[in-house]
Amino acid sequence: MSDQAKTRVTINVNGRDMSAEVEPRTLLIHFLREHLNLTGPHIGCETTHCGACTIDLDGRSVKSCTMFAVQAEGSKVLTIEGMAAADGSLHPLQAAFHEHHGLQCGFCTPGMITRAYRLLQENPKPTDEEIRFGIAGNLCRCTGYQNIVKAIKAAAETMASQPRKEAAE
Amino acid sequence: MIPGRFTYHRPSSVGEAVKLLASLGEDARPLAGGHSLIPMMKLRLAQPEHLVDLGRISGLKGIRQEGADIVIGAMTTQAEVLGSALIGDKAPILQEAARVIADPQVRYQGTIGGNVANGDPGNDMPGLMQCLDARYTLTGPSGSRQVAARDFYEAAFFTKLQAGELVTEIRFAAPAAGHGWAYEKLKRKIGDYAVAAAAVTLTMSGGKCAAASIALTNVAQTPLLATDAAKALIGTALDNAAIDAAAKAAMAISDPTTDTRGPVEYRRAVLGVMVRRAIARAKSRAR
């Protein structure tokens, strides 16, 4: 229990325990962006529709604008900043989005990639239809999705042929 | 958008949660998946002074069989309903419905208890639970009671839930083996509520419909159990005339409002189509 005053929240983000003093009403997206300076997760619609703020939390894709930071106390979070390997080499999803033009303006991309990451953990060989169903909570207003689907499919093939240790897993 | 200030509580048991809710009274709200409440708080349409987070109460999670009953803990998420082999085997209609609720991220967080307890006529699970004749276990500071889903809903956002009570579990008798089932929902886009939706379960015997249950979503202030529509099917071979009669009976009890999903006439007509499709598909699945 805590009162309206600030409370200390500790969340493991991209493999490191991160703490901050926050109000209970502080949303997880604000904890990430304003307290940890992780501005990869974007604030798009703020109404749980667009998915730009998607992060991975304890093995689930979560819209971080619709969760209070206090709810995530003790959880394990992966953001786009945690996707590349320690040596800076891109995650196969990032490489595939680059290669297949899976983005134009890039605003939806961090959410799209973190969502696709969880989708491929659960379903390593998705069909086009399963990919579209799986990313239905992420809106892109540029690409028409075609190249995003291609990129995710290509990344799935890369990941199947070159198993690698995941950054924050 | 930033919600108003509140005090946060994280009980570790149902007993602790209902004690908190009872003592804090009207100013407190339980927080389940938060995907209805938090957006409302961001818009300042809800400004609770206390939030009682149910997320760490492990006893509220899980799906199990108890004799003939399927029991679903209130904090079980829609994603967990989708992933449950038991639900897939015994009540696959719930998975068909869960797939058309919101989007993957929302389904990871959104709970079945929150969906049924909120009293939002747009929610899908209340109609499903009426179709399956489920009972909700409501737990308050003085103990638990059961209320049938068919009696639970009074008006939009008004239910039989008393202050200080929580929906803690949902239970229903597993439909007969070999039953046919379908949930048909028309929505404008992923994540939208239904223009109209219909849940149907039925059993066939010797080519005739032996039992049927039909419930309707988002065509009135509450979900509707379409008793006359189901009656119109019993004893028939589910021919076109019977399906027509059922669709007309369902449309007759509907009372949709004109909104961004369309005018009353359109939504009622769509309901008829949903009922027809759901019956036809349930029939094709019945053995």
XYZ file of C-alpha atoms in Angstrom:
456
model
C 0.000 0.000 0.000
C 1.123 3.537 -0.640
C -0.584 6.882 -0.415
C -0.797 9.742 -2.864
C 2.751 10.752 -2.112
C 5.478 9.384 -4.311
C 6.393 5.775 -4.077
C 9.551 3.976 -5.204
C 9.062 1.666 -8.149
C 11.700 -0.781 -9.343
C 11.327 -2.415 -12.743
C 13.879 -4.483 -14.621
C 14.184 -2.685 -17.951
C 16.271 -4.187 -20.737
C 18.128 -6.331 -18.245
C 18.839 -3.682 -15.579
C 16.915 -2.871 -12.416
C 15.720 0.706 -12.697
C 14.097 2.646 -9.857
C 12.342 5.964 -9.614
C 10.091 7.835 -7.232
C 6.741 8.183 -8.947
C 3.178 9.122 -8.141
C 0.762 6.183 -8.306
C -0.892 7.881 -11.288
C 2.357 7.856 -13.292
C 1.779 5.760 -16.385
C 4.392 3.186 -17.358
C 5.078 5.059 -20.618
C 5.906 8.202 -18.614
C 8.110 6.190 -16.254
C 10.061 4.889 -19.251
C 10.271 8.128 -21.204
C 10.585 10.743 -18.481
C 12.294 8.966 -15.617
C 14.528 6.593 -17.589
C 14.899 8.704 -20.751
C 13.906 5.712 -22.865
C 12.091 7.548 -25.642
C 11.844 4.557 -27.977
C 8.305 3.684 -26.858
C 6.177 6.456 -28.350
C 3.058 8.215 -27.162
C 0.640 8.152 -30.064
C -3.063 8.109 -29.414
C -2.977 7.883 -25.605
C -6.255 5.960 -25.823
C -5.057 2.348 -26.094
C -5.659 2.156 -29.832
C -2.435 2.793 -31.738
C 0.132 0.528 -30.068
C 3.059 2.969 -30.509
C 3.794 2.628 -26.775
C 3.958 -1.183 -26.903
C 6.622 -2.795 -24.753
C 7.197 -6.378 -23.640
C 6.350 -6.997 -19.976
C 6.888 -10.403 -18.378
C 6.333 -12.107 -21.733
C 3.272 -10.127 -22.780
C 2.932 -7.257 -25.226
C 1.562 -4.320 -23.264
C 0.442 -0.828 -24.234
C 2.478 1.103 -21.686
C 0.119 4.094 -21.850
C -2.561 1.938 -20.243
C -0.728 0.678 -17.201
C 0.464 2.498 -14.113
C 4.147 2.150 -13.334
C 3.234 0.870 -9.849
C 1.415 -2.066 -11.464
C 4.686 -3.123 -13.093
C 6.672 -3.153 -9.828
C 9.123 -6.060 -9.951
C 8.367 -6.850 -13.595
C 10.736 -7.427 -16.478
C 10.349 -4.983 -19.350
C 11.884 -5.018 -22.818
C 11.754 -1.882 -24.964
C 13.113 -1.218 -28.438
C 16.308 0.044 -26.763
C 16.941 -3.495 -25.524
C 16.561 -5.238 -28.859
C 20.028 -4.819 -30.393
C 22.879 -7.000 -29.130
C 25.497 -5.590 -26.751
C 27.898 -5.056 -29.680
C 25.283 -2.866 -31.389
C 24.351 -5.388 -34.074
C 20.679 -5.152 -34.900
C 18.122 -7.719 -33.819
C 16.894 -9.741 -36.830
C 13.576 -7.894 -36.601
C 15.289 -4.520 -36.749
C 17.467 -5.674 -39.644
C 14.451 -7.034 -41.504
C 12.423 -3.816 -41.058
C 15.412 -1.959 -42.511
C 15.935 -4.408 -45.356
C 12.256 -4.710 -46.362
C 11.250 -1.073 -45.891
C 8.976 -1.954 -42.997
C 8.768 1.703 -42.052
C 8.480 5.112 -43.575
C 8.115 7.764 -40.859
C 9.157 5.294 -38.168
C 6.744 6.447 -35.477
C 5.038 3.077 -35.091
C 8.236 1.064 -35.497
C 9.366 0.616 -31.869
C 5.918 -0.649 -30.895
C 5.637 -2.705 -34.060
C 8.980 -4.424 -33.481
C 8.472 -5.138 -29.785
C 5.036 -6.565 -30.598
C 6.460 -8.650 -33.459
C 9.149 -9.891 -31.064
C 6.545 -11.415 -28.720
C 4.499 -12.730 -31.651
C 7.533 -14.645 -32.944
C 8.337 -15.964 -29.473
C 4.842 -17.457 -29.354
C 4.595 -18.434 -33.000
C 8.017 -18.724 -34.658
C 6.571 -19.537 -38.104
C 3.496 -17.371 -38.569
C 1.503 -17.168 -41.795
C 0.776 -13.758 -43.314
C -2.698 -13.927 -41.820
C -1.356 -14.780 -38.359
C 1.057 -11.859 -38.578
C -1.747 -9.468 -39.507
C -3.920 -10.782 -36.674
C -0.942 -10.585 -34.318
C -0.124 -6.951 -35.079
C -3.736 -5.798 -35.166
C -3.121 -3.661 -32.082
C -0.425 -1.591 -33.814
C -1.410 1.089 -36.275
C 0.843 2.254 -39.113
C -0.366 5.159 -41.232
C 2.444 5.018 -43.804
C 3.166 1.582 -45.126
C -0.168 -0.095 -45.661
C 1.370 -2.913 -43.578
C 2.525 -4.911 -46.604
C 6.220 -4.398 -45.969
C 5.796 -4.789 -42.225
C 4.327 -8.254 -42.806
C 7.185 -9.040 -45.198
C 9.755 -7.854 -42.669
C 8.302 -9.924 -39.832
C 8.187 -12.979 -42.043
C 11.773 -12.461 -43.126
C 12.874 -11.981 -39.516
C 11.110 -15.211 -38.567
C 13.139 -17.053 -41.196
C 16.390 -15.471 -40.034
C 15.638 -16.272 -36.408
C 14.790 -19.878 -37.269
C 18.059 -20.370 -39.173
C 20.323 -18.471 -36.759
C 19.240 -19.047 -33.193
C 20.712 -16.303 -31.043
C 20.498 -15.334 -27.433
C 17.857 -12.656 -26.996
C 19.006 -9.389 -25.500
C 16.911 -9.237 -22.347
C 15.650 -12.785 -22.056
C -3.326 12.579 -20.740
C -2.712 12.113 -17.060
C -5.280 10.648 -14.671
C -6.308 12.382 -11.455
C -4.473 11.613 -8.229
C -5.358 8.503 -6.315
C -4.054 6.308 -3.542
C -2.831 2.907 -4.670
C -3.494 -0.320 -2.788
C -2.091 -3.732 -3.655
C -3.863 -6.402 -1.575
C -2.540 -9.942 -1.729
C -5.808 -11.750 -1.012
C -9.488 -11.472 -1.886
C -10.294 -10.984 1.802
C -7.938 -8.044 2.042
C -9.302 -6.575 -1.204
C -12.971 -6.684 -0.234
C -12.149 -5.320 3.236
C -10.393 -2.380 1.588
C -13.205 -1.800 -0.892
C -15.835 -1.955 1.835
C -13.998 0.427 4.148
C -13.060 2.914 1.414
C -16.609 2.923 0.029
C -17.706 4.786 -3.097
C -14.359 6.517 -3.583
C -12.566 3.256 -4.324
C -12.525 1.183 -7.496
C -11.048 -2.264 -8.040
C -8.405 -2.380 -10.793
C -8.362 -5.569 -12.864
C -6.756 -5.409 -16.329
C -7.431 -1.677 -16.327
C -8.211 -1.478 -20.029
C -11.642 0.039 -19.439
C -10.887 1.945 -16.232
C -7.494 3.510 -17.041
C -8.657 5.076 -20.337
C -11.672 6.474 -18.455
C -9.346 7.868 -15.784
C -7.126 9.485 -18.411
C -10.171 11.203 -19.871
C -11.167 12.157 -16.285
C -14.484 10.448 -16.827
C -13.544 8.361 -13.789
C -11.676 9.887 -10.854
C -11.483 7.313 -8.083
C -9.618 8.411 -4.972
C -8.437 4.881 -4.300
C -7.468 2.082 -6.650
C -7.411 -1.448 -5.298
C -5.159 -3.415 -7.672
C -6.257 -7.050 -7.964
C -3.244 -7.939 -10.102
C -1.252 -9.680 -7.380
C -4.016 -11.910 -6.031
C -2.966 -15.273 -7.417
C -6.150 -16.993 -6.206
C -8.196 -15.042 -8.752
C -6.433 -16.551 -11.756
C -6.838 -19.791 -13.626
C -9.267 -22.067 -15.423
C -10.286 -25.440 -14.030
C -12.936 -28.114 -14.213
C -14.991 -28.938 -11.116
C -17.260 -31.873 -11.855
C -19.539 -30.783 -14.704
C -18.596 -27.120 -14.210
C -15.933 -25.028 -15.873
C -14.618 -22.414 -13.441
C -12.742 -19.322 -14.593
C -11.026 -17.038 -12.082
C -12.024 -13.406 -12.533
C -8.468 -12.169 -13.191
C -7.936 -14.663 -16.003
C -7.058 -12.676 -19.113
C -8.652 -12.984 -22.532
C -5.263 -14.242 -23.795
C -5.347 -16.990 -21.153
C -8.882 -17.937 -22.249
C -7.533 -18.187 -25.811
C -4.618 -20.339 -24.674
C -6.656 -22.744 -22.531
C -6.904 -26.292 -23.850
C -9.788 -26.921 -21.433
C -11.839 -24.024 -22.838
C -10.927 -25.067 -26.379
C -12.240 -28.533 -25.639
C -15.327 -27.748 -23.525
C -16.483 -24.240 -24.477
C -14.792 -23.188 -27.712
C -17.367 -20.431 -28.219
C -15.465 -18.427 -25.578
C -12.312 -18.599 -27.692
C -14.189 -17.557 -30.814
C -15.482 -14.561 -28.855
C -12.140 -13.718 -27.214
C -10.490 -13.565 -30.647
C -12.793 -10.720 -31.671
C -12.316 -8.731 -28.474
C -10.001 -5.742 -28.912
C -6.433 -6.536 -30.027
C -3.537 -8.731 -28.813
C -2.127 -6.210 -26.332
C -5.530 -5.579 -24.778
C -6.229 -9.324 -24.580
C -3.006 -9.879 -22.614
C -4.256 -7.440 -19.961
C -8.039 -7.444 -20.192
C -9.662 -9.893 -17.793
C -12.794 -11.937 -18.117
C -13.949 -10.746 -14.687
C -13.545 -7.109 -15.609
C -15.332 -7.724 -18.882
C -18.397 -9.232 -17.203
C -18.435 -7.014 -14.095
C -18.172 -3.622 -15.744
C -21.715 -3.724 -17.127
C -20.679 -2.114 -20.400
C -23.254 -3.173 -23.001
C -20.484 -3.181 -25.607
C -18.568 -5.947 -23.839
C -18.840 -9.372 -25.435
C -18.462 -11.804 -22.518
C -21.721 -10.864 -20.720
C -23.794 -12.120 -23.661
C -21.636 -15.235 -23.894
C -22.179 -15.906 -20.208
C -25.941 -15.514 -20.612
C -25.828 -17.925 -23.528
C -23.914 -20.480 -21.399
C -26.126 -19.775 -18.343
C -23.054 -18.966 -16.254
C -23.140 -17.937 -12.604
C -20.898 -15.284 -11.140
C -19.475 -15.685 -7.650
C -19.635 -12.305 -5.923
C -17.485 -11.966 -2.834
C -17.946 -9.230 -0.267
C -16.783 -8.624 3.288
C -19.548 -10.854 4.655
C -19.003 -13.779 2.304
C -19.837 -15.030 -1.166
C -23.042 -15.410 -3.158
C -23.849 -16.545 -6.668
C -25.827 -14.577 -9.228
C -26.811 -15.900 -12.643
C -25.425 -13.930 -15.592
C -29.010 -13.867 -16.840
C -30.035 -11.865 -13.726
C -26.897 -9.794 -13.224
C -27.361 -6.911 -15.663
C -29.840 -4.155 -14.787
C -28.932 -1.307 -17.143
C -25.823 0.059 -18.826
C -23.093 -0.027 -16.141
C -25.622 -1.066 -13.470
C -25.406 -4.620 -12.188
C -26.305 -6.666 -9.133
C -22.801 -6.033 -7.771
C -23.019 -4.257 -4.392
C -20.468 -1.746 -3.124
C -17.559 -3.681 -1.636
C -18.254 -6.790 -3.712
C -16.017 -8.310 -6.365
C -16.757 -10.823 -9.086
C -14.262 -13.504 -8.057
C -15.121 -16.340 -10.425
C -17.364 -17.409 -13.258
C -18.752 -20.916 -13.517
C -20.945 -22.729 -15.997
C -21.887 -26.287 -16.839
C -19.880 -27.379 -19.863
C -22.194 -27.552 -22.881
C -23.107 -31.072 -24.020
C -20.421 -32.918 -25.977
C -21.015 -32.496 -29.699
C -22.884 -29.207 -29.289
C -22.790 -26.639 -32.075
C -21.658 -23.127 -31.307
C -20.869 -19.796 -32.899
C -20.262 -16.175 -31.968
C -20.940 -13.768 -34.811
C -19.904 -10.154 -34.360
C -19.906 -7.351 -36.887
C -17.488 -4.568 -36.026
C -16.204 -1.668 -38.066
C -12.566 -2.410 -37.314
C -10.280 -4.323 -34.957
C -10.827 -3.147 -31.417
C -14.329 -1.842 -31.959
C -17.405 -2.864 -30.080
C -20.060 -4.786 -31.989
C -22.557 -3.130 -34.296
C -24.443 -6.228 -33.201
C -23.377 -9.705 -32.149
C -25.026 -13.033 -31.401
C -23.928 -16.076 -29.412
C -25.543 -19.432 -30.196
C -25.121 -22.885 -28.711
C -27.325 -25.784 -29.724
C -27.527 -29.543 -29.712
C -28.935 -31.743 -32.463
C -30.557 -35.128 -32.017
C -31.819 -37.256 -34.900
C -31.586 -34.315 -37.283
C -33.679 -32.073 -35.032
C -32.613 -29.273 -32.723
C -32.973 -30.599 -29.183
C -31.761 -27.577 -27.233
C -30.683 -24.053 -28.088
C -29.504 -20.920 -26.353
C -29.108 -17.515 -27.982
C -27.818 -14.266 -26.467
C -27.268 -10.853 -28.032
C -24.510 -8.258 -27.535
C -24.670 -4.457 -27.807
C -28.224 -4.145 -29.052
C -29.725 -2.908 -25.768
C -28.677 -1.409 -22.422
C -27.805 -4.922 -21.260
C -26.968 -8.186 -22.965
C -30.165 -9.984 -23.954
C -31.091 -13.628 -23.631
C -33.207 -14.325 -26.720
C -35.510 -16.965 -25.254
C -38.166 -16.853 -27.985
C -35.523 -16.984 -30.701
C -34.091 -20.158 -29.153
C -37.586 -21.638 -28.780
C -38.210 -21.087 -32.487
C -35.414 -23.558 -33.224
C -36.373 -26.393 -30.914
C -37.798 -29.421 -32.698
C -36.913 -28.091 -36.139
C -34.243 -29.269 -38.568
C -32.859 -25.698 -38.467
C -34.276 -25.065 -41.914
C -34.523 -21.580 -43.356
C -38.001 -21.002 -41.949
C -36.843 -21.799 -38.404
C -33.731 -19.654 -38.732
C -35.869 -16.812 -40.084
C -38.284 -17.076 -37.185
C -35.401 -17.036 -34.691
C -33.793 -13.992 -36.310
C -37.112 -12.125 -36.264
C -37.690 -13.017 -32.605
C -34.199 -11.756 -31.704
C -34.675 -8.528 -33.643
C -38.022 -7.984 -31.908
C -36.483 -7.839 -28.425
C -33.510 -5.708 -29.464
C -33.414 -2.036 -28.573
C -30.231 -0.592 -30.058
C -29.462 3.114 -30.104
C -28.311 5.207 -33.013
C -24.599 5.863 -32.618
C -21.416 6.008 -34.680
C -22.001 2.353 -35.560
C -25.184 3.239 -37.415
C -28.860 4.041 -37.028
C -31.272 1.840 -35.095
C -32.731 0.244 -38.233
C -29.300 -0.741 -39.528
C -28.096 -2.162 -36.229
C -31.288 -4.178 -35.834
C -30.965 -5.509 -39.395
C -27.328 -6.439 -38.741
C -28.445 -8.276 -35.606
C -30.778 -10.390 -37.732
C -27.890 -11.268 -40.023
C -25.630 -12.135 -37.065
C -28.278 -14.438 -35.570
C -28.831 -16.187 -38.911
C -25.110 -16.689 -39.477
C -24.498 -17.873 -35.926
C -27.275 -20.471 -36.110
C -26.095 -21.725 -39.497
C -22.520 -22.051 -38.290
C -23.536 -23.672 -34.992
C -25.607 -26.156 -36.977
C -22.639 -27.004 -39.197
C -20.520 -27.696 -36.123
C -23.074 -29.789 -34.216
C -22.543 -33.531 -34.157
